[in-house]
Steps between C-alpha positions, in 0.01 A plus 500: 500500500326194353729509196805470727344209692414317178855554374647354819273195476600442137867530593453236769585721796178461696525206736878466462682469835825684569716527809472831679828688535573633850834659416363848571395414857806645670317609816692827483359843408585624151566874530605558139196712416438809709396856431864605512622226265217590261603864527862423410384300198243757388686827559754416229246578230273722710722744692201711605341233722475524877414235759170571678570504871320335790343809657251462787247780546222603733248403232577130538506269801766231455532161665793298376620141536168340586480122457215389276578131481730237653592214267744254650812696589391797292342808654349705220483875558282783380508878551188714537462859378159641586359851450522682836162665459232301322153480652352261246631150434810513282572318172817293532791395280739206541835585338726220368866564420686369197835329457439195285323308779852457645625833630368848582342621823172653615685810629550605136133603484469676833511842326215385272299377799554832679381702202197280436403514868529878492259490204244308708588134434616279787808330359692190605845390384535124519780246538460164328711188463747536215646220290807471724276347768185370328393421144178594320220522610623599850511871409140480374391337826674773698342789311156347544569448870591869524172599336312282747698659785394844378136398519549342842645831621255725318367656820849577630602682181156636407500307172203486266507128416295558184778722361824307519751512216826322430794681341835366389811596309682264260484151658263661749287619209475145370404384849240777531340401169513130584355543849230725359409255226487198735315667789341243733616210279587239764759343272718806554450543875644297785377445854734747669376810680159668518328240285156621604536811288487573127807572287296671229593842365289766335779663297841401362801720416774331296814710460715340229421141598464223244153358429625183335817296534429312176402795281721554193597844635617363835872518572472283811639147496818544294754280680763508225744722694387450857200361684206737454295644783196300389694172490624562853146580617325205337778247546451402137619656178236613254611224264467227763163604642321747273163396644601642838624823343167527319298435815701759696420771243232752601367501144401134540260586783329824399125446542165669553586577863837661431517849649561817296870540432744784443819438303785748544789416272852591404631494146637145554230305318598150612430603861127514427471200269141393447351831613311569179362145491396539864320826422329340201347237729400771748332696220304192396381462857431875533752543782665840523874547444743784441853522360753777556845469347805715574677527167877439525469418871717218645350197671555629856339837424250491787776522760632833373415858420392625246262202456398448861244781539322424170488133604332594827254723312409221257438259789287744699304606192427140406392395849287811547322409176458129581381556857290810436164322494584201722 
């Protein structure tokens, strides 16, 4: 990412002050992206798809609507899905929904959490502040607070705190990669909730989430027709504050302590902009990564059959491999 930083300095962007735009802070939930709305958009070209249902089973103990953090007027919730029978401590996964940092809901990944818990991984679906109520980096703070909450409740949920992973789809995938790359960096953590615990992760799963907002392949930040999701989230357009967009990119922060990462991707290449550059840095640092791509699959593939079961299998296979000797 040094070449991008140098370019920004030469263009005079670093150190330039701009006024943050709060137009997106409506205080009202944006419900435009849901599993059903994604289904209606996707089924047009993929008539064979089916929504994966929320289906409790005796294999998984569920506890929903727990509060993991109170921030001002906001109660942030999390749902727990834990294997019913597991004598040893259990590896755990925090699951982050997508929706352009502005919409979407944690309930979209309850089926995924149920399946992963049935496979032996305690799974947690998390709510975080979206750009209708708080700008970047609030969502990052929230995800890290949720990871700390998981460690603070490790005994209750039988969690192995040395085997915690973070998983996200789309905007959630970007957040998962960013949180994983900035683990325990105090710059990206606030003082809210369970601060005596670590937010580090030992594995990352990025499902079609961008790795760089400033990469040439990135489609985020085009405000020519309407305000982009990223502009709403940052409160600045890419043109007005490219340094912030660079700093918020996971690729900027990949380092020797970054955890092994699994990329599961659709055929929409701009949704995983910067992935190959990210993997190149990981290779240089001898950090393990995997890529699995569903050819011709739409962006929201992980919510639907026939891609759901293979997605679960890729995740379980990756985590089994990463945690085998831990």
